[in-house]
């Protein structure tokens, strides 16, 4: 295994249940967390629905995997960018999203928000700064 | 340059595997290195040896296998995605008590760590899919 640390971005673009991309993306994130890379996630387009709160899949016979996002902080994955325009286009605000947090080891385990709302322009810059972009 | 290739869609339904094949072939012919081709999501369907397209169509699975043979390509099918979609090799058949296998011998089944490793080791990860 290489000692090199790269910037990994997981770009989540799709709604959580219509296709399997969101769930299988999360599986990559969880496995990838063991590799000591610098990891962040971005949610754009219908991907913002992946972290919407109050998800209920009881009517469609699929596993509700949304609680898994709350565990990401424990995997040291705590940079979750959400594109502002994608929220607005769907009539959502940050209050419609799950409250995802992580504990900062360097600040006596202070609880901090994982979600950062960024503009489309800012996200473009974030993407441009990555070494690896996994697009799901 | 050293590339890692990720293919997210199945054969024939979607052009992703065709485009990935053309890209990989062109890169290798130009003298670039392809560290690994990783098949994910429905992309695992590119690895079944039971594929039988009409004779006047391209054989996507055999075409990958031939490229792998020529260039000693490492072609990996994600185990979790494969289990969901019924892609089985000898090891998986034994582990999950299946009565058949369908993985083409030029492909191998392994974990998602192989995708992460490929992204770490390569200069570019190129993802093919929607």
mmCIF file with all atom_site columns, N, CA and C in Angstrom, chain B residues 65-101:
data_model
loop_
_atom_site.group_PDB
_atom_site.id
_atom_site.type_symbol
_atom_site.label_atom_id
_atom_site.label_alt_id
_atom_site.label_comp_id
_atom_site.label_asym_id
_atom_site.label_entity_id
_atom_site.label_seq_id
_atom_site.pdbx_PDB_ins_code
_atom_site.Cartn_x
_atom_site.Cartn_y
_atom_site.Cartn_z
_atom_site.occupancy
_atom_site.B_iso_or_equiv
_atom_site.pdbx_formal_charge
_atom_site.auth_seq_id
_atom_site.auth_comp_id
_atom_site.auth_asym_id
_atom_site.auth_atom_id
_atom_site.pdbx_PDB_model_num
ATOM 1   N N  . UNK B 1 65  ? -11.692 -9.883  -22.440 1.00 0.00 ? 65  UNK B N  1
ATOM 2   C CA . UNK B 1 65  ? -10.801 -11.001 -22.093 1.00 0.00 ? 65  UNK B CA 1
ATOM 3   C C  . UNK B 1 65  ? -9.578  -11.023 -23.009 1.00 0.00 ? 65  UNK B C  1
ATOM 4   N N  . UNK B 1 66  ? -9.806  -10.734 -24.307 1.00 0.00 ? 66  UNK B N  1
ATOM 5   C CA . UNK B 1 66  ? -8.685  -10.719 -25.257 1.00 0.00 ? 66  UNK B CA 1
ATOM 6   C C  . UNK B 1 66  ? -7.714  -9.581  -24.947 1.00 0.00 ? 66  UNK B C  1
ATOM 7   N N  . UNK B 1 67  ? -8.278  -8.421  -24.592 1.00 0.00 ? 67  UNK B N  1
ATOM 8   C CA . UNK B 1 67  ? -7.423  -7.279  -24.241 1.00 0.00 ? 67  UNK B CA 1
ATOM 9   C C  . UNK B 1 67  ? -6.601  -7.600  -22.995 1.00 0.00 ? 67  UNK B C  1
ATOM 10  N N  . UNK B 1 68  ? -7.244  -8.264  -22.048 1.00 0.00 ? 68  UNK B N  1
ATOM 11  C CA . UNK B 1 68  ? -6.554  -8.655  -20.813 1.00 0.00 ? 68  UNK B CA 1
ATOM 12  C C  . UNK B 1 68  ? -5.422  -9.638  -21.116 1.00 0.00 ? 68  UNK B C  1
ATOM 13  N N  . UNK B 1 69  ? -5.704  -10.552 -22.031 1.00 0.00 ? 69  UNK B N  1
ATOM 14  C CA . UNK B 1 69  ? -4.703  -11.547 -22.423 1.00 0.00 ? 69  UNK B CA 1
ATOM 15  C C  . UNK B 1 69  ? -3.481  -10.869 -23.068 1.00 0.00 ? 69  UNK B C  1
ATOM 16  N N  . UNK B 1 70  ? -3.771  -9.941  -23.969 1.00 0.00 ? 70  UNK B N  1
ATOM 17  C CA . UNK B 1 70  ? -2.683  -9.255  -24.700 1.00 0.00 ? 70  UNK B CA 1
ATOM 18  C C  . UNK B 1 70  ? -1.826  -8.391  -23.787 1.00 0.00 ? 70  UNK B C  1
ATOM 19  N N  . UNK B 1 71  ? -2.462  -7.733  -22.840 1.00 0.00 ? 71  UNK B N  1
ATOM 20  C CA . UNK B 1 71  ? -1.753  -6.714  -22.058 1.00 0.00 ? 71  UNK B CA 1
ATOM 21  C C  . UNK B 1 71  ? -1.622  -7.078  -20.581 1.00 0.00 ? 71  UNK B C  1
ATOM 22  N N  . UNK B 1 72  ? -1.974  -8.303  -20.251 1.00 0.00 ? 72  UNK B N  1
ATOM 23  C CA . UNK B 1 72  ? -1.886  -8.741  -18.858 1.00 0.00 ? 72  UNK B CA 1
ATOM 24  C C  . UNK B 1 72  ? -2.657  -7.801  -17.920 1.00 0.00 ? 72  UNK B C  1
ATOM 25  N N  . UNK B 1 73  ? -3.881  -7.461  -18.350 1.00 0.00 ? 73  UNK B N  1
ATOM 26  C CA . UNK B 1 73  ? -4.729  -6.538  -17.586 1.00 0.00 ? 73  UNK B CA 1
ATOM 27  C C  . UNK B 1 73  ? -5.302  -7.213  -16.350 1.00 0.00 ? 73  UNK B C  1
ATOM 28  N N  . UNK B 1 74  ? -5.363  -6.461  -15.269 1.00 0.00 ? 74  UNK B N  1
ATOM 29  C CA . UNK B 1 74  ? -6.014  -6.955  -14.056 1.00 0.00 ? 74  UNK B CA 1
ATOM 30  C C  . UNK B 1 74  ? -7.478  -6.486  -14.084 1.00 0.00 ? 74  UNK B C  1
ATOM 31  N N  . UNK B 1 75  ? -8.401  -7.423  -14.264 1.00 0.00 ? 75  UNK B N  1
ATOM 32  C CA . UNK B 1 75  ? -9.821  -7.073  -14.345 1.00 0.00 ? 75  UNK B CA 1
ATOM 33  C C  . UNK B 1 75  ? -10.558 -7.633  -13.134 1.00 0.00 ? 75  UNK B C  1
ATOM 34  N N  . UNK B 1 76  ? -11.064 -6.720  -12.295 1.00 0.00 ? 76  UNK B N  1
ATOM 35  C CA . UNK B 1 76  ? -11.640 -7.120  -11.009 1.00 0.00 ? 76  UNK B CA 1
ATOM 36  C C  . UNK B 1 76  ? -13.134 -6.793  -10.967 1.00 0.00 ? 76  UNK B C  1
ATOM 37  N N  . UNK B 1 77  ? -13.902 -7.776  -10.535 1.00 0.00 ? 77  UNK B N  1
ATOM 38  C CA . UNK B 1 77  ? -15.343 -7.634  -10.363 1.00 0.00 ? 77  UNK B CA 1
ATOM 39  C C  . UNK B 1 77  ? -15.617 -7.494  -8.864  1.00 0.00 ? 77  UNK B C  1
ATOM 40  N N  . UNK B 1 78  ? -16.345 -6.467  -8.467  1.00 0.00 ? 78  UNK B N  1
ATOM 41  C CA . UNK B 1 78  ? -16.621 -6.244  -7.042  1.00 0.00 ? 78  UNK B CA 1
ATOM 42  C C  . UNK B 1 78  ? -17.434 -7.393  -6.455  1.00 0.00 ? 78  UNK B C  1
ATOM 43  N N  . UNK B 1 79  ? -16.962 -7.925  -5.348  1.00 0.00 ? 79  UNK B N  1
ATOM 44  C CA . UNK B 1 79  ? -17.615 -9.099  -4.761  1.00 0.00 ? 79  UNK B CA 1
ATOM 45  C C  . UNK B 1 79  ? -19.023 -8.793  -4.271  1.00 0.00 ? 79  UNK B C  1
ATOM 46  N N  . UNK B 1 80  ? -19.212 -7.658  -3.596  1.00 0.00 ? 80  UNK B N  1
ATOM 47  C CA . UNK B 1 80  ? -20.547 -7.354  -3.048  1.00 0.00 ? 80  UNK B CA 1
ATOM 48  C C  . UNK B 1 80  ? -21.552 -7.131  -4.172  1.00 0.00 ? 80  UNK B C  1
ATOM 49  N N  . UNK B 1 81  ? -21.117 -6.386  -5.194  1.00 0.00 ? 81  UNK B N  1
ATOM 50  C CA . UNK B 1 81  ? -21.987 -6.144  -6.347  1.00 0.00 ? 81  UNK B CA 1
ATOM 51  C C  . UNK B 1 81  ? -22.252 -7.444  -7.101  1.00 0.00 ? 81  UNK B C  1
ATOM 52  N N  . UNK B 1 82  ? -21.248 -8.306  -7.174  1.00 0.00 ? 82  UNK B N  1
ATOM 53  C CA . UNK B 1 82  ? -21.373 -9.582  -7.890  1.00 0.00 ? 82  UNK B CA 1
ATOM 54  C C  . UNK B 1 82  ? -22.337 -10.528 -7.176  1.00 0.00 ? 82  UNK B C  1
ATOM 55  N N  . UNK B 1 83  ? -22.245 -10.565 -5.857  1.00 0.00 ? 83  UNK B N  1
ATOM 56  C CA . UNK B 1 83  ? -23.132 -11.459 -5.099  1.00 0.00 ? 83  UNK B CA 1
ATOM 57  C C  . UNK B 1 83  ? -24.594 -11.067 -5.298  1.00 0.00 ? 83  UNK B C  1
ATOM 58  N N  . UNK B 1 84  ? -24.861 -9.758  -5.272  1.00 0.00 ? 84  UNK B N  1
ATOM 59  C CA . UNK B 1 84  ? -26.239 -9.295  -5.489  1.00 0.00 ? 84  UNK B CA 1
ATOM 60  C C  . UNK B 1 84  ? -26.773 -9.718  -6.859  1.00 0.00 ? 84  UNK B C  1
ATOM 61  N N  . UNK B 1 85  ? -25.862 -9.730  -7.841  1.00 0.00 ? 85  UNK B N  1
ATOM 62  C CA . UNK B 1 85  ? -26.316 -9.883  -9.226  1.00 0.00 ? 85  UNK B CA 1
ATOM 63  C C  . UNK B 1 85  ? -26.012 -11.252 -9.820  1.00 0.00 ? 85  UNK B C  1
ATOM 64  N N  . UNK B 1 86  ? -25.582 -12.183 -8.977  1.00 0.00 ? 86  UNK B N  1
ATOM 65  C CA . UNK B 1 86  ? -25.412 -13.551 -9.446  1.00 0.00 ? 86  UNK B CA 1
ATOM 66  C C  . UNK B 1 86  ? -24.196 -13.793 -10.319 1.00 0.00 ? 86  UNK B C  1
ATOM 67  N N  . UNK B 1 87  ? -23.108 -13.080 -10.063 1.00 0.00 ? 87  UNK B N  1
ATOM 68  C CA . UNK B 1 87  ? -21.832 -13.383 -10.728 1.00 0.00 ? 87  UNK B CA 1
ATOM 69  C C  . UNK B 1 87  ? -21.033 -14.249 -9.770  1.00 0.00 ? 87  UNK B C  1
ATOM 70  N N  . UNK B 1 88  ? -20.646 -15.443 -10.212 1.00 0.00 ? 88  UNK B N  1
ATOM 71  C CA . UNK B 1 88  ? -20.111 -16.448 -9.295  1.00 0.00 ? 88  UNK B CA 1
ATOM 72  C C  . UNK B 1 88  ? -18.842 -17.077 -9.868  1.00 0.00 ? 88  UNK B C  1
ATOM 73  N N  . UNK B 1 89  ? -17.801 -17.165 -9.047  1.00 0.00 ? 89  UNK B N  1
ATOM 74  C CA . UNK B 1 89  ? -16.628 -17.961 -9.426  1.00 0.00 ? 89  UNK B CA 1
ATOM 75  C C  . UNK B 1 89  ? -16.565 -19.186 -8.498  1.00 0.00 ? 89  UNK B C  1
ATOM 76  N N  . UNK B 1 90  ? -15.506 -19.978 -8.631  1.00 0.00 ? 90  UNK B N  1
ATOM 77  C CA . UNK B 1 90  ? -15.433 -21.210 -7.844  1.00 0.00 ? 90  UNK B CA 1
ATOM 78  C C  . UNK B 1 90  ? -15.492 -20.929 -6.337  1.00 0.00 ? 90  UNK B C  1
ATOM 79  N N  . UNK B 1 91  ? -14.730 -19.924 -5.918  1.00 0.00 ? 91  UNK B N  1
ATOM 80  C CA . UNK B 1 91  ? -14.679 -19.606 -4.496  1.00 0.00 ? 91  UNK B CA 1
ATOM 81  C C  . UNK B 1 91  ? -16.029 -19.168 -3.957  1.00 0.00 ? 91  UNK B C  1
ATOM 82  N N  . UNK B 1 92  ? -16.700 -18.317 -4.717  1.00 0.00 ? 92  UNK B N  1
ATOM 83  C CA . UNK B 1 92  ? -18.017 -17.826 -4.303  1.00 0.00 ? 92  UNK B CA 1
ATOM 84  C C  . UNK B 1 92  ? -19.057 -18.947 -4.317  1.00 0.00 ? 92  UNK B C  1
ATOM 85  N N  . UNK B 1 93  ? -18.948 -19.831 -5.305  1.00 0.00 ? 93  UNK B N  1
ATOM 86  C CA . UNK B 1 93  ? -19.897 -20.948 -5.402  1.00 0.00 ? 93  UNK B CA 1
ATOM 87  C C  . UNK B 1 93  ? -19.789 -21.820 -4.155  1.00 0.00 ? 93  UNK B C  1
ATOM 88  N N  . UNK B 1 94  ? -18.544 -22.051 -3.730  1.00 0.00 ? 94  UNK B N  1
ATOM 89  C CA . UNK B 1 94  ? -18.337 -22.891 -2.560  1.00 0.00 ? 94  UNK B CA 1
ATOM 90  C C  . UNK B 1 94  ? -18.815 -22.192 -1.285  1.00 0.00 ? 94  UNK B C  1
ATOM 91  N N  . UNK B 1 95  ? -18.463 -20.905 -1.185  1.00 0.00 ? 95  UNK B N  1
ATOM 92  C CA . UNK B 1 95  ? -18.796 -20.131 0.018   1.00 0.00 ? 95  UNK B CA 1
ATOM 93  C C  . UNK B 1 95  ? -20.305 -19.978 0.184   1.00 0.00 ? 95  UNK B C  1
ATOM 94  N N  . UNK B 1 96  ? -21.003 -19.806 -0.921  1.00 0.00 ? 96  UNK B N  1
ATOM 95  C CA . UNK B 1 96  ? -22.443 -19.534 -0.840  1.00 0.00 ? 96  UNK B CA 1
ATOM 96  C C  . UNK B 1 96  ? -23.306 -20.708 -1.302  1.00 0.00 ? 96  UNK B C  1
ATOM 97  N N  . UNK B 1 97  ? -22.692 -21.875 -1.405  1.00 0.00 ? 97  UNK B N  1
ATOM 98  C CA . UNK B 1 97  ? -23.401 -23.100 -1.820  1.00 0.00 ? 97  UNK B CA 1
ATOM 99  C C  . UNK B 1 97  ? -24.229 -22.901 -3.093  1.00 0.00 ? 97  UNK B C  1
ATOM 100 N N  . UNK B 1 98  ? -23.546 -22.439 -4.148  1.00 0.00 ? 98  UNK B N  1
ATOM 101 C CA . UNK B 1 98  ? -24.204 -22.301 -5.446  1.00 0.00 ? 98  UNK B CA 1
ATOM 102 C C  . UNK B 1 98  ? -23.822 -23.489 -6.323  1.00 0.00 ? 98  UNK B C  1
ATOM 103 N N  . UNK B 1 99  ? -24.742 -23.883 -7.218  1.00 0.00 ? 99  UNK B N  1
ATOM 104 C CA . UNK B 1 99  ? -24.488 -25.088 -8.016  1.00 0.00 ? 99  UNK B CA 1
ATOM 105 C C  . UNK B 1 99  ? -23.883 -24.769 -9.387  1.00 0.00 ? 99  UNK B C  1
ATOM 106 N N  . UNK B 1 100 ? -23.489 -23.510 -9.593  1.00 0.00 ? 100 UNK B N  1
ATOM 107 C CA . UNK B 1 100 ? -22.905 -23.159 -10.885 1.00 0.00 ? 100 UNK B CA 1
ATOM 108 C C  . UNK B 1 100 ? -21.982 -21.954 -10.741 1.00 0.00 ? 100 UNK B C  1
ATOM 109 N N  . UNK B 1 101 ? -21.139 -21.771 -11.736 1.00 0.00 ? 101 UNK B N  1
ATOM 110 C CA . UNK B 1 101 ? -20.296 -20.569 -11.792 1.00 0.00 ? 101 UNK B CA 1
ATOM 111 C C  . UNK B 1 101 ? -20.459 -19.945 -13.173 1.00 0.00 ? 101 UNK B C  1
#
